Each structure stands twice: as C-alpha cells, then as structure tokens.
Amino acid sequence: MGKGGKSQQAEGRHDFYRSTTDEPHVSRRKAILKAHPEIETLFGPDSRPVPIVIAMVLSQWILAYFSKYMSLPVFLLVAYVYGGTVSHSLSLMTHELSHNLIFKKKSANEYFAMFCNCGMGIPAAITFKRYHMEHHQFQGIEGKDADIPTAWEGSFFRSKLFKLIYLFCMPLAYGGRPGIVQPKTLSNLELINYAIVLTSDFILYQFVGASGLIYIITSLVLGHGCHPLSGHFISEHYVYTEGQETYSYYGPLNKLTWNVGYHNEHHDFPRVPGWRLPEVRKMAPEFYNNLATYDSWVGVLYKFVMDDTISPFNRTIRAQKYSANINEKTE
C-alpha cells in the first residue's frame, strides 16, 4: 500500500490523536523555500484543465439523456464506473478552483466551479470553498476545521460493518458535517451558486426527464461513496503512521483527480496547481521521500474497514494556539 511506519496499538482508539505542536506545513514550507526558492516558479493558475472539465460536464449531460434507455443494472454500472468517476473528478476540480488555481481572476474560478456543480447536480462549490480555506488555516482545530470527523462519528463507526456503511455514507458525512460543526449564514455568492445549479437541474429535468436528473445525482452519490477515488477522503489526514497527520498518494488515480493525492505537497504549497504538484516533490525530494505515503487508494479503504485499530478517531487535533498563522497565504 505504500511506505509504512510505526504500528498502532492492538485495539481501536477512543479519542483523537492530540497534538501540542504546530501543524507541519507552515514550517516545512518555509524550510523548502529557503532550500529551493525555485519552487516559487510553480505558483500561479494553470488553465489547461478547462477543456477537459467542459468535456466531462457535457459527457454527463449526454449520458443523462441516454439514461432513459438503460436497464437498471446498466444504469447503475454506468453511474458508478463512469459517472461516479467524472462526478468525483469535477468535485476535485472545485477544490482546485477554491484555491484560484485555474484562472487569474477570482470570480472566474468561482463561476467555473459553479459550472462544475452543474455536472454534479448539487450547488456545493462556494460553500466548500468557505470551509476548505479554514481547513488550511486551522488544520486540526475542532470547531474550525470541518474536515475532522465528530466525536460521534468516531464512537459510532467502529465495527467493520459500520465502517463500510460509513464509506457509503461519505457524501453525507463530508457534505453535511460542516453545517453541523460550524454553521454559517449563506452568502450572496452561495445563493447564486444555488440558483445556477438548481436552474441547470430544472432544465435537465424538463428536456431529459427524471431519469436524467436521477442519473446525475446517482453518479454523485456512488462516486463519493465506496468508490476508488474516495480513498483520498481517508488517505489525506487519517493517521495510519503515528506521528504523521498528512499523507501523499502517488498512484495512477492522480491522473483522474488533478493530483490531489500529492497532499503533503498541496498543503505545503496551496498556490501550486495540481498539475504542477509532482514538480514540487522533484525539486525538493529530501523533504518528502522520508514521509509515509500510499500507492493504492483501494488499499487505504480496505485497511480502514478491516483494521480494528482504525476508525474516524484516527485524526490529529490541536488546540487553537497551535494553529497555522492565518496570515499565511492559502489561496
């Protein structure tokens, strides 16, 4: 599955890992830039993915039209294998766009993220951006980093069966948790996001029918549930090697996910677009080659379910005084 490290205790955790140190990325970023200032040449937007993203959205709409001719087994197979992959890839493109890594203008990134949502069926891009910026600024802080599972999740999803159910319910956990942990008032831009995507859904329903809209939503649910690409939900920050809280994945599925697997590199340099993240590791190998990594997201998911020492409690939390300097640029 990748380079491992110190094994964990024989029984599952009953609490999170608690850190009394700063999150690792700000200090490592400074050290890397001191040793390799040339990494700054990688900063800035990269618009090469744009035509690919447009083709992805259009392909989903085309399949939405043809879904009415599919039998139920074919419908589910297409929605899982192709639709789920594309939907999850579009979701990860909104991650790129949340960091303003595709266009120079902030508004262009935001509206293109809404377009991605039109291929997913839900208006999530702008809300995601608000919470994701806090994930970078306050990594590991309960109540501010909404990426951290709740204590209830850690206590409830402990058995193999329940952890498998947890993976299937990941769209609900990942999408619903922020509004519970740290509710926010909807911004005007979020309302625009809702209006654009719901209008797209309505047009799809009117011209394609209910089956088309069901196909788009089913692709989203299946693609963000127990799906190979969902391995990144676990691999990014679940502690599989004690003492390390962020992990990179260097397997082939990075080609479908804008290199989101290069997660240590991303947190160290959130201003580097996904397509350039492999260059960070090449420029500064001495900072990354000694870290635990993964080469299989499926292996990460399998270990999460089957290993009794692992649960949603396998995350690192810290007191607010140990948060990253919020003045550090994360966009």
GROMACS .gro file of C-alpha atoms in nm:
model
  331
    1MET     CA    1   0.000   0.000   0.000
    2GLY     CA    2   0.299   0.231   0.044
    3LYS     CA    3   0.570   0.318   0.289
    4GLY     CA    4   0.455   0.249   0.642
    5GLY     CA    5   0.581   0.338   0.984
    6LYS     CA    6   0.528   0.265   1.350
    7SER     CA    7   0.234   0.028   1.401
    8GLN     CA    8  -0.061   0.130   1.615
    9GLN     CA    9  -0.197  -0.025   1.930
   10ALA     CA   10  -0.393  -0.350   1.902
   11GLU     CA   11  -0.733  -0.204   1.983
   12GLY     CA   12  -0.921   0.088   1.834
   13ARG     CA   13  -0.889   0.440   1.963
   14HIS     CA   14  -1.146   0.607   2.188
   15ASP     CA   15  -1.027   0.959   2.120
   16PHE     CA   16  -0.839   1.158   1.858
   17TYR     CA   17  -0.465   1.199   1.850
   18ARG     CA   18  -0.393   1.524   2.034
   19SER     CA   19  -0.100   1.736   1.920
   20THR     CA   20   0.081   2.003   2.120
   21THR     CA   21   0.280   2.126   1.823
   22ASP     CA   22   0.206   2.345   1.523
   23GLU     CA   23   0.063   2.185   1.214
   24PRO     CA   24   0.360   2.079   0.998
   25HIS     CA   25   0.304   2.264   0.674
   26VAL     CA   26   0.390   2.626   0.751
   27SER     CA   27   0.733   2.543   0.892
   28ARG     CA   28   0.809   2.293   0.614
   29ARG     CA   29   0.701   2.545   0.350
   30LYS     CA   30   0.948   2.799   0.487
   31ALA     CA   31   1.227   2.540   0.505
   32ILE     CA   32   1.165   2.420   0.149
   33LEU     CA   33   1.153   2.772   0.006
   34LYS     CA   34   1.479   2.854   0.183
   35ALA     CA   35   1.643   2.547   0.031
   36HIS     CA   36   1.461   2.557  -0.305
   37PRO     CA   37   1.340   2.911  -0.388
   38GLU     CA   38   1.285   2.796  -0.747
   39ILE     CA   39   0.960   2.632  -0.632
   40GLU     CA   40   0.801   2.977  -0.649
   41THR     CA   41   0.817   2.945  -1.028
   42LEU     CA   42   0.539   2.684  -0.995
   43PHE     CA   43   0.298   2.931  -0.831
   44GLY     CA   44   0.002   3.066  -1.025
   45PRO     CA   45  -0.301   2.942  -1.219
   46ASP     CA   46  -0.293   2.674  -1.488
   47SER     CA   47  -0.590   2.677  -1.726
   48ARG     CA   48  -0.500   2.360  -1.919
   49PRO     CA   49  -0.774   2.151  -1.749
   50VAL     CA   50  -1.055   2.379  -1.875
   51PRO     CA   51  -1.143   2.192  -2.200
   52ILE     CA   52  -1.125   1.858  -2.016
   53VAL     CA   53  -1.367   1.983  -1.750
   54ILE     CA   54  -1.610   2.114  -2.012
   55ALA     CA   55  -1.600   1.777  -2.188
   56MET     CA   56  -1.667   1.600  -1.856
   57VAL     CA   57  -1.978   1.808  -1.784
   58LEU     CA   58  -2.107   1.767  -2.138
   59SER     CA   59  -2.049   1.390  -2.124
   60GLN     CA   60  -2.256   1.367  -1.807
   61TRP     CA   61  -2.541   1.558  -1.967
   62ILE     CA   62  -2.526   1.333  -2.275
   63LEU     CA   63  -2.536   1.020  -2.059
   64ALA     CA   64  -2.820   1.176  -1.860
   65TYR     CA   65  -3.018   1.188  -2.184
   66PHE     CA   66  -2.940   0.827  -2.277
   67SER     CA   67  -3.004   0.701  -1.922
   68LYS     CA   68  -3.375   0.661  -2.000
   69TYR     CA   69  -3.285   0.383  -2.243
   70MET     CA   70  -3.072   0.191  -1.989
   71SER     CA   71  -3.181  -0.109  -1.788
   72LEU     CA   72  -3.138  -0.072  -1.412
   73PRO     CA   73  -2.815  -0.282  -1.398
   74VAL     CA   74  -2.662  -0.086  -1.687
   75PHE     CA   75  -2.779   0.244  -1.534
   76LEU     CA   76  -2.609   0.165  -1.201
   77LEU     CA   77  -2.293   0.032  -1.368
   78VAL     CA   78  -2.253   0.342  -1.585
   79ALA     CA   79  -2.336   0.573  -1.293
   80TYR     CA   80  -2.073   0.404  -1.074
   81VAL     CA   81  -1.789   0.337  -1.318
   82TYR     CA   82  -1.806   0.643  -1.544
   83GLY     CA   83  -2.049   0.887  -1.385
   84GLY     CA   84  -1.909   0.839  -1.036
   85THR     CA   85  -1.554   0.892  -1.157
   86VAL     CA   86  -1.644   1.205  -1.351
   87SER     CA   87  -1.858   1.346  -1.070
   88HIS     CA   88  -1.579   1.298  -0.818
   89SER     CA   89  -1.325   1.446  -1.058
   90LEU     CA   90  -1.549   1.752  -1.104
   91SER     CA   91  -1.573   1.782  -0.727
   92LEU     CA   92  -1.194   1.783  -0.702
   93MET     CA   93  -1.179   2.044  -0.975
   94THR     CA   94  -1.389   2.269  -0.749
   95HIS     CA   95  -1.112   2.210  -0.494
   96GLU     CA   96  -0.858   2.344  -0.744
   97LEU     CA   97  -1.087   2.636  -0.817
   98SER     CA   98  -1.134   2.713  -0.447
   99HIS     CA   99  -0.760   2.797  -0.441
  100ASN     CA  100  -0.796   3.012  -0.757
  101LEU     CA  101  -0.561   2.780  -0.945
  102ILE     CA  102  -0.727   2.776  -1.290
  103PHE     CA  103  -0.791   3.141  -1.378
  104LYS     CA  104  -0.621   3.465  -1.271
  105LYS     CA  105  -0.949   3.630  -1.173
  106LYS     CA  106  -1.107   3.505  -0.851
  107SER     CA  107  -1.459   3.542  -0.991
  108ALA     CA  108  -1.374   3.332  -1.297
  109ASN     CA  109  -1.266   3.048  -1.068
  110GLU     CA  110  -1.585   3.079  -0.865
  111TYR     CA  111  -1.822   3.074  -1.162
  112PHE     CA  112  -1.637   2.791  -1.332
  113ALA     CA  113  -1.672   2.595  -1.006
  114MET     CA  114  -2.048   2.653  -1.029
  115PHE     CA  115  -2.036   2.515  -1.383
  116CYS     CA  116  -1.865   2.203  -1.245
  117ASN     CA  117  -2.154   2.171  -0.999
  118CYS     CA  118  -2.395   2.165  -1.295
  119GLY     CA  119  -2.237   1.833  -1.394
  120MET     CA  120  -2.280   1.706  -1.038
  121GLY     CA  121  -2.637   1.818  -0.969
  122ILE     CA  122  -2.571   1.994  -0.636
  123PRO     CA  123  -2.468   2.353  -0.553
  124ALA     CA  124  -2.167   2.296  -0.328
  125ALA     CA  125  -1.866   2.479  -0.472
  126ILE     CA  126  -1.888   2.813  -0.293
  127THR     CA  127  -1.982   2.662   0.042
  128PHE     CA  128  -1.696   2.415   0.006
  129LYS     CA  129  -1.452   2.699  -0.058
  130ARG     CA  130  -1.550   2.879   0.263
  131TYR     CA  131  -1.489   2.572   0.477
  132HIS     CA  132  -1.186   2.449   0.284
  133MET     CA  133  -0.992   2.772   0.338
  134GLU     CA  134  -1.045   2.721   0.711
  135HIS     CA  135  -0.922   2.362   0.682
  136HIS     CA  136  -0.589   2.500   0.559
  137GLN     CA  137  -0.575   2.784   0.811
  138PHE     CA  138  -0.689   2.586   1.113
  139GLN     CA  139  -0.580   2.229   1.037
  140GLY     CA  140  -0.678   2.001   1.322
  141ILE     CA  141  -0.873   2.252   1.531
  142GLU     CA  142  -1.213   2.122   1.642
  143GLY     CA  143  -1.495   2.360   1.556
  144LYS     CA  144  -1.290   2.533   1.287
  145ASP     CA  145  -1.154   2.252   1.072
  146ALA     CA  146  -1.476   2.091   0.949
  147ASP     CA  147  -1.276   1.816   0.778
  148ILE     CA  148  -1.230   1.650   1.118
  149PRO     CA  149  -1.492   1.383   1.199
  150THR     CA  150  -1.707   1.449   1.503
  151ALA     CA  151  -1.656   1.251   1.823
  152TRP     CA  152  -1.991   1.084   1.750
  153GLU     CA  153  -1.857   0.953   1.419
  154GLY     CA  154  -1.551   0.816   1.597
  155SER     CA  155  -1.761   0.642   1.861
  156PHE     CA  156  -2.033   0.507   1.631
  157PHE     CA  157  -1.845   0.386   1.322
  158ARG     CA  158  -1.609   0.137   1.484
  159SER     CA  159  -1.702  -0.212   1.364
  160LYS     CA  160  -1.613  -0.341   1.017
  161LEU     CA  161  -1.977  -0.330   0.906
  162PHE     CA  162  -2.035   0.021   1.035
  163LYS     CA  163  -1.711   0.148   0.882
  164LEU     CA  164  -1.820   0.006   0.546
  165ILE     CA  165  -2.153   0.185   0.588
  166TYR     CA  166  -1.956   0.499   0.675
  167LEU     CA  167  -1.778   0.483   0.340
  168PHE     CA  168  -2.108   0.452   0.155
  169CYS     CA  169  -2.239   0.749   0.355
  170MET     CA  170  -1.928   0.961   0.294
  171PRO     CA  171  -2.116   1.212   0.074
  172LEU     CA  172  -2.349   1.282   0.367
  173ALA     CA  173  -2.070   1.295   0.625
  174TYR     CA  174  -1.836   1.508   0.416
  175GLY     CA  175  -2.107   1.737   0.282
  176GLY     CA  176  -2.327   1.763   0.590
  177ARG     CA  177  -2.072   1.783   0.872
  178PRO     CA  178  -1.956   2.144   0.810
  179GLY     CA  179  -2.305   2.286   0.851
  180ILE     CA  180  -2.342   2.099   1.181
  181VAL     CA  181  -1.998   2.166   1.328
  182GLN     CA  182  -1.973   2.527   1.218
  183PRO     CA  183  -2.294   2.664   1.065
  184LYS     CA  184  -2.261   2.978   0.854
  185THR     CA  185  -2.507   3.223   0.707
  186LEU     CA  186  -2.542   3.178   0.332
  187SER     CA  187  -2.350   3.438   0.134
  188ASN     CA  188  -2.485   3.609  -0.178
  189LEU     CA  189  -2.241   3.408  -0.388
  190GLU     CA  190  -2.371   3.084  -0.238
  191LEU     CA  191  -2.724   3.190  -0.329
  192ILE     CA  192  -2.606   3.248  -0.686
  193ASN     CA  193  -2.447   2.902  -0.679
  194TYR     CA  194  -2.780   2.756  -0.571
  195ALA     CA  195  -2.972   2.947  -0.838
  196ILE     CA  196  -2.741   2.843  -1.122
  197VAL     CA  197  -2.725   2.473  -1.034
  198LEU     CA  198  -3.093   2.435  -0.949
  199THR     CA  199  -3.178   2.607  -1.278
  200SER     CA  200  -2.948   2.362  -1.456
  201ASP     CA  201  -3.121   2.073  -1.278
  202PHE     CA  202  -3.462   2.209  -1.378
  203ILE     CA  203  -3.359   2.245  -1.743
  204LEU     CA  204  -3.217   1.892  -1.739
  205TYR     CA  205  -3.542   1.761  -1.593
  206GLN     CA  206  -3.753   1.948  -1.849
  207PHE     CA  207  -3.557   1.835  -2.155
  208VAL     CA  208  -3.429   1.494  -2.049
  209GLY     CA  209  -3.675   1.380  -1.786
  210ALA     CA  210  -3.649   1.249  -1.433
  211SER     CA  211  -3.414   0.965  -1.529
  212GLY     CA  212  -3.151   1.214  -1.642
  213LEU     CA  213  -3.155   1.408  -1.316
  214ILE     CA  214  -3.154   1.081  -1.119
  215TYR     CA  215  -2.850   0.970  -1.320
  216ILE     CA  216  -2.657   1.287  -1.231
  217ILE     CA  217  -2.739   1.258  -0.859
  218THR     CA  218  -2.675   0.882  -0.854
  219SER     CA  219  -2.332   0.942  -1.009
  220LEU     CA  220  -2.257   1.190  -0.734
  221VAL     CA  221  -2.366   0.958  -0.453
  222LEU     CA  222  -2.190   0.650  -0.590
  223GLY     CA  223  -1.876   0.837  -0.691
  224HIS     CA  224  -1.830   0.996  -0.350
  225GLY     CA  225  -1.923   0.684  -0.154
  226CYS     CA  226  -1.744   0.348  -0.158
  227HIS     CA  227  -1.554   0.428  -0.478
  228PRO     CA  228  -1.179   0.404  -0.552
  229LEU     CA  229  -1.146   0.782  -0.582
  230SER     CA  230  -1.295   0.821  -0.235
  231GLY     CA  231  -0.976   0.678  -0.094
  232HIS     CA  232  -0.844   1.033  -0.077
  233PHE     CA  233  -1.101   1.118   0.193
  234ILE     CA  234  -0.921   0.872   0.420
  235SER     CA  235  -0.565   0.886   0.291
  236GLU     CA  236  -0.518   1.262   0.323
  237HIS     CA  237  -0.526   1.300   0.702
  238TYR     CA  238  -0.620   0.974   0.874
  239VAL     CA  239  -0.329   0.869   1.095
  240TYR     CA  240  -0.206   0.532   0.971
  241THR     CA  241   0.152   0.609   1.080
  242GLU     CA  242   0.168   0.756   1.428
  243GLY     CA  243   0.327   1.100   1.433
  244GLN     CA  244   0.226   1.196   1.077
  245GLU     CA  245  -0.103   1.373   1.005
  246THR     CA  246  -0.091   1.441   0.630
  247TYR     CA  247  -0.012   1.180   0.363
  248SER     CA  248   0.050   1.177  -0.009
  249TYR     CA  249  -0.071   0.917  -0.257
  250TYR     CA  250   0.146   0.859  -0.565
  251GLY     CA  251  -0.068   0.607  -0.755
  252PRO     CA  252  -0.222   0.623  -1.104
  253LEU     CA  253  -0.559   0.764  -0.995
  254ASN     CA  254  -0.393   1.103  -0.958
  255LYS     CA  255  -0.440   1.133  -1.333
  256LEU     CA  256  -0.818   1.140  -1.278
  257THR     CA  257  -0.810   1.374  -0.978
  258TRP     CA  258  -0.582   1.665  -1.071
  259ASN     CA  259  -0.306   1.517  -0.850
  260VAL     CA  260  -0.499   1.567  -0.528
  261GLY     CA  261  -0.304   1.267  -0.398
  262TYR     CA  262   0.003   1.490  -0.367
  263HIS     CA  263  -0.148   1.611  -0.044
  264ASN     CA  264   0.159   1.698   0.159
  265GLU     CA  265   0.283   1.895  -0.137
  266HIS     CA  266  -0.056   2.066  -0.168
  267HIS     CA  267  -0.073   2.169   0.198
  268ASP     CA  268   0.286   2.289   0.185
  269PHE     CA  269   0.222   2.490  -0.133
  270PRO     CA  270  -0.152   2.556  -0.186
  271ARG     CA  271  -0.064   2.813  -0.455
  272VAL     CA  272   0.076   2.541  -0.684
  273PRO     CA  273  -0.184   2.395  -0.925
  274GLY     CA  274  -0.243   2.022  -0.911
  275TRP     CA  275  -0.083   1.953  -1.248
  276ARG     CA  276   0.244   2.104  -1.118
  277LEU     CA  277   0.249   1.938  -0.774
  278PRO     CA  278   0.472   1.646  -0.888
  279GLU     CA  279   0.735   1.908  -0.967
  280VAL     CA  280   0.739   2.015  -0.601
  281ARG     CA  281   0.846   1.667  -0.496
  282LYS     CA  282   1.104   1.650  -0.775
  283MET     CA  283   1.254   1.984  -0.673
  284ALA     CA  284   1.266   1.904  -0.300
  285PRO     CA  285   1.285   1.523  -0.267
  286GLU     CA  286   1.472   1.535   0.064
  287PHE     CA  287   1.162   1.684   0.229
  288TYR     CA  288   0.918   1.419   0.102
  289ASN     CA  289   1.098   1.090   0.043
  290ASN     CA  290   1.117   1.016   0.416
  291LEU     CA  291   0.741   1.051   0.473
  292ALA     CA  292   0.491   0.763   0.480
  293THR     CA  293   0.297   0.751   0.152
  294TYR     CA  294   0.037   0.542  -0.032
  295ASP     CA  295   0.024   0.388  -0.376
  296SER     CA  296  -0.330   0.244  -0.356
  297TRP     CA  297  -0.647   0.427  -0.253
  298VAL     CA  298  -0.835   0.096  -0.267
  299GLY     CA  299  -0.580  -0.041  -0.021
  300VAL     CA  300  -0.639   0.259   0.207
  301LEU     CA  301  -1.016   0.194   0.205
  302TYR     CA  302  -0.968  -0.178   0.266
  303LYS     CA  303  -0.742  -0.112   0.565
  304PHE     CA  304  -0.987   0.143   0.705
  305VAL     CA  305  -1.265  -0.114   0.706
  306MET     CA  306  -1.074  -0.427   0.803
  307ASP     CA  307  -0.822  -0.293   1.056
  308ASP     CA  308  -0.984  -0.280   1.401
  309THR     CA  309  -0.732  -0.020   1.520
  310ILE     CA  310  -0.863   0.236   1.267
  311SER     CA  311  -1.178   0.447   1.299
  312PRO     CA  312  -1.277   0.811   1.244
  313PHE     CA  313  -1.084   0.880   1.566
  314ASN     CA  314  -0.761   0.832   1.367
  315ARG     CA  315  -0.724   1.205   1.313
  316THR     CA  316  -0.498   1.461   1.478
  317ILE     CA  317  -0.647   1.758   1.661
  318ARG     CA  318  -0.477   2.050   1.836
  319ALA     CA  319  -0.563   2.349   2.049
  320GLN     CA  320  -0.620   2.676   1.867
  321LYS     CA  321  -0.293   2.824   1.991
  322TYR     CA  322  -0.115   2.568   1.773
  323SER     CA  323  -0.300   2.661   1.453
  324ALA     CA  324  -0.121   2.781   1.141
  325ASN     CA  325  -0.060   3.151   1.104
  326ILE     CA  326  -0.376   3.268   0.932
  327ASN     CA  327  -0.175   3.539   0.760
  328GLU     CA  328  -0.001   3.271   0.554
  329LYS     CA  329  -0.146   3.278   0.201
  330THR     CA  330  -0.350   2.967   0.131
  331GLU     CA  331  -0.503   3.070  -0.199
   0.00000   0.00000   0.00000
